[in-house]
mmCIF file of C-alpha atoms and ligand atoms in Angstrom:
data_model
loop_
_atom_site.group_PDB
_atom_site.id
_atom_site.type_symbol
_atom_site.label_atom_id
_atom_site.label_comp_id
_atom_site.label_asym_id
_atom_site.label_seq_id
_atom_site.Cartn_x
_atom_site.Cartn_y
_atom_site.Cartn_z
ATOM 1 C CA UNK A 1 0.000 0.000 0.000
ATOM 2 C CA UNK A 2 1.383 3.418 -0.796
ATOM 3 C CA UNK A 3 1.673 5.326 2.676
ATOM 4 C CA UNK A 4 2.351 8.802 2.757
ATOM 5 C CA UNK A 5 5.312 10.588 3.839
ATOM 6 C CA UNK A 6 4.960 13.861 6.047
ATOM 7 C CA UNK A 7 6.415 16.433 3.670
ATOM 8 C CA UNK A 8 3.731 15.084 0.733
ATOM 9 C CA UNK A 9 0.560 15.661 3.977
ATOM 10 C CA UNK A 10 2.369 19.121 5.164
ATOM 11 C CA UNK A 11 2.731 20.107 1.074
ATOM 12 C CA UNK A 12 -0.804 20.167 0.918
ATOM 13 C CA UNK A 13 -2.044 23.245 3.318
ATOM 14 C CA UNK A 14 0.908 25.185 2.540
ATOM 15 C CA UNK A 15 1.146 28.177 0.577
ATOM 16 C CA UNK A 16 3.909 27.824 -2.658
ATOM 17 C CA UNK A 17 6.137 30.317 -1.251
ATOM 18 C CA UNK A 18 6.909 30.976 2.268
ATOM 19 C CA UNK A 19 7.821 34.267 4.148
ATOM 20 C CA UNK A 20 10.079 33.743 7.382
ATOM 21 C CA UNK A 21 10.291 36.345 9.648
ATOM 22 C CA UNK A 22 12.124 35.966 13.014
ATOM 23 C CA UNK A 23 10.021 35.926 16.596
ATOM 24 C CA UNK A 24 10.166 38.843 18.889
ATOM 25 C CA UNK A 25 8.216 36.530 21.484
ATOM 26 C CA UNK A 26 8.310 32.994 22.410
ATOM 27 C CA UNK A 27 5.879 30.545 21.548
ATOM 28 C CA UNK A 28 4.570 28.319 24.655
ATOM 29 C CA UNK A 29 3.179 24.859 24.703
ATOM 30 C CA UNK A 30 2.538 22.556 28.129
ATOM 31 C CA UNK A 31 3.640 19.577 28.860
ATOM 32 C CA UNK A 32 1.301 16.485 29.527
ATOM 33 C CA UNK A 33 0.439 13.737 31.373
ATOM 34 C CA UNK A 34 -1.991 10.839 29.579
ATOM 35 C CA UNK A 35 -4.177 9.265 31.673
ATOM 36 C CA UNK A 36 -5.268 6.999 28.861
ATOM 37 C CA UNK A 37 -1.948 6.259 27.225
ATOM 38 C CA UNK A 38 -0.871 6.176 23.248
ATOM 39 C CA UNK A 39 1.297 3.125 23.011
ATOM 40 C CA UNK A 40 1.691 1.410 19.503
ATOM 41 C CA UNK A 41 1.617 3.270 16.161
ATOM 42 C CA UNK A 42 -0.028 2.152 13.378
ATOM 43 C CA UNK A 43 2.451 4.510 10.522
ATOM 44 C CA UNK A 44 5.885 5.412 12.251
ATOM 45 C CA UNK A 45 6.069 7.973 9.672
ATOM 46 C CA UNK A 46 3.222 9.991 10.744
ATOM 47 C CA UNK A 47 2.860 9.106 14.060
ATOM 48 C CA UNK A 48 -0.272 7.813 13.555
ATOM 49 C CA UNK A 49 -1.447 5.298 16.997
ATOM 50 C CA UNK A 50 -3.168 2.371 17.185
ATOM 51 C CA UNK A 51 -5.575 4.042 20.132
ATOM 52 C CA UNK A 52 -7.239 6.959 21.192
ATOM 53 C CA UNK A 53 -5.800 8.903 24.095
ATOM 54 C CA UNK A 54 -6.357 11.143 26.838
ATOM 55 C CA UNK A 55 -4.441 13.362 29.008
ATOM 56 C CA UNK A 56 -4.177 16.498 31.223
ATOM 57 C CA UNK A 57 -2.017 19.299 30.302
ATOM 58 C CA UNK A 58 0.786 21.151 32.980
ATOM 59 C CA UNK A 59 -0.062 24.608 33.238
ATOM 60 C CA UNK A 60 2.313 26.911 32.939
ATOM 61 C CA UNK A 61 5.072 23.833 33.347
ATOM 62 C CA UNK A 62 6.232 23.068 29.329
ATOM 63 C CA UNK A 63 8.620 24.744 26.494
ATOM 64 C CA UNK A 64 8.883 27.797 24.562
ATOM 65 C CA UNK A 65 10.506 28.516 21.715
ATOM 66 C CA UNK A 66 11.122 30.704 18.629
ATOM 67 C CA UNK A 67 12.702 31.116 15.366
ATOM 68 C CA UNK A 68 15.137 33.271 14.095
ATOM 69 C CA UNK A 69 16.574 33.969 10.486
ATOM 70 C CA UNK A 70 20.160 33.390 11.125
ATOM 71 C CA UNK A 71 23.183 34.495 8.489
ATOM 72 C CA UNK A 72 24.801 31.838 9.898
ATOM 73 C CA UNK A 73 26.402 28.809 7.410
ATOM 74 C CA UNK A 74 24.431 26.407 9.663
ATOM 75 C CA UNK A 75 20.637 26.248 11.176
ATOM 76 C CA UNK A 76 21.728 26.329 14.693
ATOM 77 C CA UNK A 77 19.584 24.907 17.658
ATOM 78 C CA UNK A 78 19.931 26.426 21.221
ATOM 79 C CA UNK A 79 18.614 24.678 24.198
ATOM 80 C CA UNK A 80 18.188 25.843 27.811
ATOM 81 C CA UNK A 81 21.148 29.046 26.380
ATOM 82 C CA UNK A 82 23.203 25.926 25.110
ATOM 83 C CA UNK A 83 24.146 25.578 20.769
ATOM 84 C CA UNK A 84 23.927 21.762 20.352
ATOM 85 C CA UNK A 85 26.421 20.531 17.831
ATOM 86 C CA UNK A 86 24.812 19.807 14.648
ATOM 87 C CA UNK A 87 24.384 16.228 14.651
ATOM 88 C CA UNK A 88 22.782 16.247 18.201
ATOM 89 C CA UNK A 89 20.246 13.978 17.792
ATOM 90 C CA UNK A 90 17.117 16.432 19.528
ATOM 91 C CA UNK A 91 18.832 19.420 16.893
ATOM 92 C CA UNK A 92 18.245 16.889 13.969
ATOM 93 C CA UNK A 93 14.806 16.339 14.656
ATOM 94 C CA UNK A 94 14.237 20.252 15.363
ATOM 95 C CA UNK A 95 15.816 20.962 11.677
ATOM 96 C CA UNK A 96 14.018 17.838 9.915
ATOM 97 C CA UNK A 97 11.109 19.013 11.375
ATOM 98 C CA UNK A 98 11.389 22.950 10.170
ATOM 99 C CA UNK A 99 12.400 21.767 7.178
ATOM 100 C CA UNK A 100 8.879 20.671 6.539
ATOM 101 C CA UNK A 101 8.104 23.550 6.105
ATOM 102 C CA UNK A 102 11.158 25.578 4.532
ATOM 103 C CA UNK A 103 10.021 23.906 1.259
ATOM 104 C CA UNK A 104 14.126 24.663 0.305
ATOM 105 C CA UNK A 105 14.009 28.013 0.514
ATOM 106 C CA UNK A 106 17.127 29.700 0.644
ATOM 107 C CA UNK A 107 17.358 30.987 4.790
ATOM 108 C CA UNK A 108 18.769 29.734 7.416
ATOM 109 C CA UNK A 109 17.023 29.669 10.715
ATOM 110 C CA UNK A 110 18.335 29.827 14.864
ATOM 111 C CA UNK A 111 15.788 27.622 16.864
ATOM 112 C CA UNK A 112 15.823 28.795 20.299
ATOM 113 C CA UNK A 113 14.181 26.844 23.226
ATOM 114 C CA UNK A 114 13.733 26.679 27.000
ATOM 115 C CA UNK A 115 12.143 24.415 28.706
ATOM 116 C CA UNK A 116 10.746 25.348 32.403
ATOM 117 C CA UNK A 117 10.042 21.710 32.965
ATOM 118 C CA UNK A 118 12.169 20.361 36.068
ATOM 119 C CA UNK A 119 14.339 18.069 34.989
ATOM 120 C CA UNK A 120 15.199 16.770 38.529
ATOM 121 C CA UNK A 121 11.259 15.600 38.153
ATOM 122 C CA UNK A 122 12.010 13.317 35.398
ATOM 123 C CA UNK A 123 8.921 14.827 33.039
ATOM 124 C CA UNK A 124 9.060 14.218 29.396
ATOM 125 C CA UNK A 125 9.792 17.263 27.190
ATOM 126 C CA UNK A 126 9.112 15.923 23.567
ATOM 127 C CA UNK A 127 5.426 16.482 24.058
ATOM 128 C CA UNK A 128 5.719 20.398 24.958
ATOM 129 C CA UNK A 129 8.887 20.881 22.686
ATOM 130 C CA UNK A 130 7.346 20.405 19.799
ATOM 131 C CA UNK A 131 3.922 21.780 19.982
ATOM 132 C CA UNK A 132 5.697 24.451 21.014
ATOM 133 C CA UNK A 133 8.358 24.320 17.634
ATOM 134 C CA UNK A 134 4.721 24.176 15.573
ATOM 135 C CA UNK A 135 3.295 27.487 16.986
ATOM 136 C CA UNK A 136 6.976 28.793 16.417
ATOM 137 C CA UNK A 137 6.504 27.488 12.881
ATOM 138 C CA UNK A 138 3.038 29.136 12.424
ATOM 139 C CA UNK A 139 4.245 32.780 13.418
ATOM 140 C CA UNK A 140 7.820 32.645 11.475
ATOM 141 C CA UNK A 141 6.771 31.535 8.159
ATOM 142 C CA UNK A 142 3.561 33.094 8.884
ATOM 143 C CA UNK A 143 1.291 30.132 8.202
ATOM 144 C CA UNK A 144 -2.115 30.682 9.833
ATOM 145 C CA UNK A 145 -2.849 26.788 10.388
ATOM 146 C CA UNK A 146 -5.652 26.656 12.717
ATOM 147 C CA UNK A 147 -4.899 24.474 15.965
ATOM 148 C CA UNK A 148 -6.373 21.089 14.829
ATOM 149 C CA UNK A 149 -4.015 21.768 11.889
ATOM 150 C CA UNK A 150 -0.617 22.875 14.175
ATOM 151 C CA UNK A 151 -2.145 19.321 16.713
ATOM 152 C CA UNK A 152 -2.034 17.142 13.323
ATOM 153 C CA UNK A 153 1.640 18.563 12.029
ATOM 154 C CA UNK A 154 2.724 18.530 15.996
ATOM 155 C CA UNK A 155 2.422 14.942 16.227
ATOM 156 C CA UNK A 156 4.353 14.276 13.242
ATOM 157 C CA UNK A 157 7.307 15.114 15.311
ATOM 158 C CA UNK A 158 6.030 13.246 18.558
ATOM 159 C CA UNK A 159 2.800 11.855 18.685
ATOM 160 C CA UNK A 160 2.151 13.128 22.434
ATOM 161 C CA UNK A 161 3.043 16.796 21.095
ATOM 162 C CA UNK A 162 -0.414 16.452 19.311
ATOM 163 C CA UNK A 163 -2.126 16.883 22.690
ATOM 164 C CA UNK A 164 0.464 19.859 23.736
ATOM 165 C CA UNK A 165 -1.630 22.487 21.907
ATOM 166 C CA UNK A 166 -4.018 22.457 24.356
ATOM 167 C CA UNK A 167 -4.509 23.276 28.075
ATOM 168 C CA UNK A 168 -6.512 21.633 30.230
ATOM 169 C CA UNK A 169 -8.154 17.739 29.480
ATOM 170 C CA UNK A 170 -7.277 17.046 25.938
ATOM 171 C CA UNK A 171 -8.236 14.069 23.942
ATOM 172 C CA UNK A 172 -6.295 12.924 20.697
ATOM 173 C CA UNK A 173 -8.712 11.298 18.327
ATOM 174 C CA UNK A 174 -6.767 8.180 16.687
ATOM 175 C CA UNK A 175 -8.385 8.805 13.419
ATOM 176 C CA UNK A 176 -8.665 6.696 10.081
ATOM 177 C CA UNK A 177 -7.260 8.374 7.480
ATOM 178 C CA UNK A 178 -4.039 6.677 5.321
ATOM 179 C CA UNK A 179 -2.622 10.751 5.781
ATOM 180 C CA UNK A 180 -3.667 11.170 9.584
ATOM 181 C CA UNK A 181 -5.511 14.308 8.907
ATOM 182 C CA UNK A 182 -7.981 13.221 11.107
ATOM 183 C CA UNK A 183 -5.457 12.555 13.835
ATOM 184 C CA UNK A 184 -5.515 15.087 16.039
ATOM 185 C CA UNK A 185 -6.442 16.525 19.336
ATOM 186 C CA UNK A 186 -9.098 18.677 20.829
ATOM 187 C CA UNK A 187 -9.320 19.913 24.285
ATOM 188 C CA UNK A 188 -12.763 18.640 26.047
ATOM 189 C CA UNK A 189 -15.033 21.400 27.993
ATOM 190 C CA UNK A 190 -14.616 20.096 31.285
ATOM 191 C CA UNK A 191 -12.711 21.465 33.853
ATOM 192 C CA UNK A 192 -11.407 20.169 37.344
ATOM 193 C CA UNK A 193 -9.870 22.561 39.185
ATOM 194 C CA UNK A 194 -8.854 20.440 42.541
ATOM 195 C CA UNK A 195 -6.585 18.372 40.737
ATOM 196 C CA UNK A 196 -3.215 17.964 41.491
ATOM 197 C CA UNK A 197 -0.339 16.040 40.371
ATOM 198 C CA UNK A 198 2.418 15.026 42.800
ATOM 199 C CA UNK A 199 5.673 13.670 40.743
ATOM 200 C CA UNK A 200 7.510 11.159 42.857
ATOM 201 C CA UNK A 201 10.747 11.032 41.469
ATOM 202 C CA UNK A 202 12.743 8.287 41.711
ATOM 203 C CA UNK A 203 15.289 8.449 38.290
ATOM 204 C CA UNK A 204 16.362 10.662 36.380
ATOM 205 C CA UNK A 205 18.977 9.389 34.385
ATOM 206 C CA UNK A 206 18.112 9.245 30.538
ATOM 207 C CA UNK A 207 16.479 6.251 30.261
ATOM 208 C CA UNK A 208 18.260 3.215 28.258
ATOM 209 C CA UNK A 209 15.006 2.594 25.645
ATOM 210 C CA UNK A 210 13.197 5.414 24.745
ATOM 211 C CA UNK A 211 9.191 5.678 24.134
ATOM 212 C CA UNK A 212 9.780 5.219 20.284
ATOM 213 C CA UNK A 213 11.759 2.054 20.254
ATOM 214 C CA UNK A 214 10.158 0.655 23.196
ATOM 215 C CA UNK A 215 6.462 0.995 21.843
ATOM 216 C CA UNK A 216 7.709 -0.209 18.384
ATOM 217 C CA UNK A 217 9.017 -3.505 20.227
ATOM 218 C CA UNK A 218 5.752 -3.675 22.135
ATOM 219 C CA UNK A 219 3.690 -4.044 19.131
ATOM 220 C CA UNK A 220 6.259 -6.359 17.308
ATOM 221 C CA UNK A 221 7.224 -9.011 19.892
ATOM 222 C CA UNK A 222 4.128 -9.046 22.489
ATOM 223 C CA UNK A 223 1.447 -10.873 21.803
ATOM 224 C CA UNK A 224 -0.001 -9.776 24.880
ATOM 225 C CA UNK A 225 -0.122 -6.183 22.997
ATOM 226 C CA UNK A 226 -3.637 -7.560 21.361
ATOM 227 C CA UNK A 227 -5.621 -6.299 24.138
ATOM 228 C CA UNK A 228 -3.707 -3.154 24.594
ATOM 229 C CA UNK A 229 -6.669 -1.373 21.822
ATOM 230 C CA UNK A 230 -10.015 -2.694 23.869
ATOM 231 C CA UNK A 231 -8.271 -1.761 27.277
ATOM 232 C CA UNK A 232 -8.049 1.159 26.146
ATOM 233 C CA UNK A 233 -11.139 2.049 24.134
ATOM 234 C CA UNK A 234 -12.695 1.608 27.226
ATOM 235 C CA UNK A 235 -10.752 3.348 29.660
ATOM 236 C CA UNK A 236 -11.263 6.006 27.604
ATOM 237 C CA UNK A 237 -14.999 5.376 27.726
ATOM 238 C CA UNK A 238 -14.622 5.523 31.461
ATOM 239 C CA UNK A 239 -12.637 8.801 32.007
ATOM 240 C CA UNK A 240 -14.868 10.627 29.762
ATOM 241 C CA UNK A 241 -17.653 9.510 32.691
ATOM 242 C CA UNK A 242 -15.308 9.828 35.531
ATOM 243 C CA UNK A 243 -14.537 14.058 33.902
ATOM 244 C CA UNK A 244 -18.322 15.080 32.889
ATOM 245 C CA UNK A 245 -19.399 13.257 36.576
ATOM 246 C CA UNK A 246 -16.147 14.617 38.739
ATOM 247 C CA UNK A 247 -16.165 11.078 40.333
ATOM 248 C CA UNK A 248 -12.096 10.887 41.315
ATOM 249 C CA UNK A 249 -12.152 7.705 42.392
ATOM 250 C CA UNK A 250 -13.418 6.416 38.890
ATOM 251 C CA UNK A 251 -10.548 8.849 37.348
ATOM 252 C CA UNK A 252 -7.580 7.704 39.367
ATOM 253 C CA UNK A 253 -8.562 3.699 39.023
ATOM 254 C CA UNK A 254 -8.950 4.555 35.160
ATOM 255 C CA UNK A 255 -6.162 5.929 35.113
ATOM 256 C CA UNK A 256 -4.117 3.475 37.205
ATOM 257 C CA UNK A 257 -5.168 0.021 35.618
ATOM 258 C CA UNK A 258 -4.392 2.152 31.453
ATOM 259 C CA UNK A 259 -1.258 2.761 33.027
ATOM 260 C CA UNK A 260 -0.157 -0.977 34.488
ATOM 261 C CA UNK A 261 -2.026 -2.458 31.532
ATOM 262 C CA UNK A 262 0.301 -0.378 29.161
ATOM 263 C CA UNK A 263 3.209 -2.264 31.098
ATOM 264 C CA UNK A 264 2.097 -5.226 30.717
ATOM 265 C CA UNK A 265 2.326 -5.285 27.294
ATOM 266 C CA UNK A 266 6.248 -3.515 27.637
ATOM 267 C CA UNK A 267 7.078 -6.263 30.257
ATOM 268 C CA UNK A 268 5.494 -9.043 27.823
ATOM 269 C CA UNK A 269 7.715 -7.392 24.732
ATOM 270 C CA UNK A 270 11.008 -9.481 24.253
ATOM 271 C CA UNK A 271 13.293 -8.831 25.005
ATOM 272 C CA UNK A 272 11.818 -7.415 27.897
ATOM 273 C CA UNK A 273 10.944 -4.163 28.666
ATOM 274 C CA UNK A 274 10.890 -3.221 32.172
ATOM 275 C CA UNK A 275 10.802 0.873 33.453
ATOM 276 C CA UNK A 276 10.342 0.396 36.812
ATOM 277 C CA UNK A 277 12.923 0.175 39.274
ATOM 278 C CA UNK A 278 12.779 -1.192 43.027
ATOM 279 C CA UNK A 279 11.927 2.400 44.260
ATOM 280 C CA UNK A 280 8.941 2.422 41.898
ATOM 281 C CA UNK A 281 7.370 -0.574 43.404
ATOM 282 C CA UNK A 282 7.965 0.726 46.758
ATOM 283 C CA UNK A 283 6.357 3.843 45.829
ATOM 284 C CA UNK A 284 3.183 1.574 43.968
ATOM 285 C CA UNK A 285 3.146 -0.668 47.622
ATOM 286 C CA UNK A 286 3.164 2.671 49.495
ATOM 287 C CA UNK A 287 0.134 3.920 47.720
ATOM 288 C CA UNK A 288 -2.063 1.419 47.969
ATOM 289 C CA UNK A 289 -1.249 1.294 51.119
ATOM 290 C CA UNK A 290 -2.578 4.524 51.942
ATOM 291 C CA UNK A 291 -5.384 3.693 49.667
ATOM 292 C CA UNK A 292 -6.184 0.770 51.851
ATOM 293 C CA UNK A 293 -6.448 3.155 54.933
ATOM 294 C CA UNK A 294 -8.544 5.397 53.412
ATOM 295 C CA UNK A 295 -6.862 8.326 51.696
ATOM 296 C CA UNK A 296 -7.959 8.812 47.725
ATOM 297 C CA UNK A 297 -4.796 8.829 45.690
ATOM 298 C CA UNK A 298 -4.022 6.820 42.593
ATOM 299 C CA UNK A 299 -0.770 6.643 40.506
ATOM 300 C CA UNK A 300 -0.300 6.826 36.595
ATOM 301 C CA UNK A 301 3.307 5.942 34.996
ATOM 302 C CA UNK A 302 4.910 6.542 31.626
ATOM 303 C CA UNK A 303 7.866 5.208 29.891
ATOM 304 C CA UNK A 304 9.785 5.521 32.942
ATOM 305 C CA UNK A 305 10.678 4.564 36.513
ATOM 306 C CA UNK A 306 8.636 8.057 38.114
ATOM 307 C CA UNK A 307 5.585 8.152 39.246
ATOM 308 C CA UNK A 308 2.791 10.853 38.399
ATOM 309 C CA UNK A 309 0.400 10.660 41.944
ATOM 310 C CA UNK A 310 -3.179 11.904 40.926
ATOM 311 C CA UNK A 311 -5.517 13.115 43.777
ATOM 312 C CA UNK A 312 -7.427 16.647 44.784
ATOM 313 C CA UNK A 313 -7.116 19.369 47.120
ATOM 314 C CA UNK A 314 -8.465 18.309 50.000
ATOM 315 C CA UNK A 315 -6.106 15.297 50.378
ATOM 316 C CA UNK A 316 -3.445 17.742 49.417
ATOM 317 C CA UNK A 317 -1.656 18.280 53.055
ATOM 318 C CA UNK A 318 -1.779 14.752 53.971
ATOM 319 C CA UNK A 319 -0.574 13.189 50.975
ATOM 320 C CA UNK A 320 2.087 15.486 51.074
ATOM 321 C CA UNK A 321 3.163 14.583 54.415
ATOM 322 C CA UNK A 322 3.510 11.029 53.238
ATOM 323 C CA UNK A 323 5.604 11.974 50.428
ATOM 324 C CA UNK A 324 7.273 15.379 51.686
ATOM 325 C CA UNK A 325 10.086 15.027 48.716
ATOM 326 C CA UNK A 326 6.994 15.027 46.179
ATOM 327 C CA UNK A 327 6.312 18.038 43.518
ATOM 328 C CA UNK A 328 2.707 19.313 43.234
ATOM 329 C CA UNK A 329 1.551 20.604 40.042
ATOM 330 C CA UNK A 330 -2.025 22.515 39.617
ATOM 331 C CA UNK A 331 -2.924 21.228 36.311
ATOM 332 C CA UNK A 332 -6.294 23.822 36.137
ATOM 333 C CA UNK A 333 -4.398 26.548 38.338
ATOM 334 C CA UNK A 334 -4.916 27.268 41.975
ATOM 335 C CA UNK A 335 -7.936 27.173 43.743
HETATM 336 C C1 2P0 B 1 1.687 8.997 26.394
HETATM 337 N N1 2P0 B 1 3.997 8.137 25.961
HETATM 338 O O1 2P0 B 1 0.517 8.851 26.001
HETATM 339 C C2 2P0 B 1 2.616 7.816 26.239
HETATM 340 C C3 2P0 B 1 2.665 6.973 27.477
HETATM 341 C C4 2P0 B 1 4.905 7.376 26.782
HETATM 342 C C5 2P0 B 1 4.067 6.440 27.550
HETATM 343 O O2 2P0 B 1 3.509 9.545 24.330
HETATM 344 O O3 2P0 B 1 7.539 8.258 18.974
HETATM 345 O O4 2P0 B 1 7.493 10.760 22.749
HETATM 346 O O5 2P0 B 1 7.611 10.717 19.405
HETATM 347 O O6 2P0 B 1 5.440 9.596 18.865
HETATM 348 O O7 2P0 B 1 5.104 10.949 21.937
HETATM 349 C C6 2P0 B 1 5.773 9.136 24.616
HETATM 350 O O8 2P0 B 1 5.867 8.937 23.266
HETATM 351 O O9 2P0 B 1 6.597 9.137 21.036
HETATM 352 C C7 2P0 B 1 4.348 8.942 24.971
HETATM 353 P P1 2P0 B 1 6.800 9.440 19.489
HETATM 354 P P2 2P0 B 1 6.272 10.094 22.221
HETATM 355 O O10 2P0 B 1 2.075 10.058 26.925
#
């Protein structure tokens, strides 16, 4: 079957000529955390998944960036006030991905990013970094692409980014289409302002498989995988149930079983894939421990050993007495 590659989809909402002009401002995206995860893709290409997901934005916590025209030899790619080298691998994907949209013309562009996301809390930054690069995008060359547009050309440089244009709950539709164009993300109405998010840290070293080779060995050598799309179809039933009825015990155990479920299928993967280390566990034992006596707190997990503790407000104090190294993010602001 002929697939499509993502310059031939971009090609086709741009205009024939493009007119850069550098940023005076930075473009900011959030980062997020699924509760119903993506995990398999269906086109590596375009980033296309095998399942729906959900997830809750950061806040204020994510990247910014902007673009410069540069009379440089070399697109150069600053990170955090750094100039990667050239062939760093994040500075590749930056240029591959603005050159999506360069179409060859002759300029050469500085990329210049920050991201306010606390490393020592082991959060992803792919997600934020490049919704953040597409908004860039947009303003520079001057582009106009509404956001369902910027979610759908987001993800084709990380499929979580899709869900980074948006604050709040957002929902990325997996879509049918051979070109993804119905791939993309949309924030949902509801709102939910005692949550909070307490990451438990327990790694932060870069991690030795990363999302993108570890979900393409999921689906290739797990047979367990094969349940992975009707666990979560209807988890993400559920949470849409558990948001329009604000029941957070429905939430968190949604969210808790998508996340072990999604796992599974890395632990079943050969050879195996395992993220967790003996401090995670503890951490798991420790909160259903709690759980057991009575305090409302449930735990989601991503391709990594830290853990993302969802509960609200009024648990707030206690929880963090339990786990006084643990940072508490506002995901709808403070109330
Ligand atoms: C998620 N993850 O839904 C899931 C849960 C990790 C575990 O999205 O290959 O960096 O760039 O599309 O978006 C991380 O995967 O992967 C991710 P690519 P991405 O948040």
């Amino acid at each position: 079957m002929l697939k499509f590659t993502k310059q031939q989809v971009v090609a086709e909402y741009l205009p024939d000529t493009v007119s850069p002009q550098s940023m005076k401002t930075f473009s900011f995206a959030p980062s997020n955390i699924a509760l119903c995860k993506y995990w398999g893709k269906r086109d590596a290409e375009l980033n296309l998944p095998i399942n729906s997901s959900l997830s809750v934005s950061l806040a204020h916590l994510g990247s910014k960036t902007r673009i410069l025209l540069s009379d440089t030899e070399q697109d150069q790619v600053v990170l955090n006030d750094e100039l990667l080298a050239a062939d760093n691998s994040f500075a590749v994907k930056v240029i591959a991905f603005i050159d999506m949209f360069r179409r060859g013309a002759d300029h050469k562009v500085r990329v210049e990013t920050e991201n306010n996301i606390p490393t020592a809390a082991g959060l992803a930054s792919s997600a934020s970094g490049f919704a953040a690069l597409m908004q860039a995008v947009n303003e520079f060359y001057r582009l106009e692409l509404d956001l369902s547009l910027q979610s759908a050309f987001a993800r084709m440089g990380s499929g979580s980014a899709s869900r980074s244009l948006f604050t709040g709950f957002v929902e990325w539709q997996m879509g049918q289409r051979e070109d993804g164009m119905d791939s993309i993300a949309a924030p949902l109405a509801a709102q939910w302002p005692e949550l909070r998010i307490g990451l438990i840290k327990v790694s932060t070293a870069q991690k030795p498989v990363d999302s993108r080779s570890g979900m393409n060995r999921t689906v290739a050598t797990a047979h367990l995988y094969q349940s992975w799309p009707m666990q979560a179809a209807a988890d993400l039933s559920q949470l849409h149930t558990a948001i329009e009825t604000q029941d957070f015990k429905l939430l968190g155990q949604t969210a808790e079983q998508n996340a072990l479920s999604m796992h599974a299928t890395m632990i079943a993967s050969w050879p195996p894939l395992l993220y967790w280390q003996a401090d995670s566990v503890t951490a798991m034992h420790k909160i259903w421990q709690l759980r057991a006596e009575g305090l409302s707190l449930y735990f989601t997990m991503d391709a990594g050993p830290n853990l993302k503790v969802l509960f609200n407000t009024a648990d707030e104090a206690e929880i963090c007495k339990q786990f006084p190294d643990m940072q508490v993010i506002t995901p709808f602001g403070n109330q």
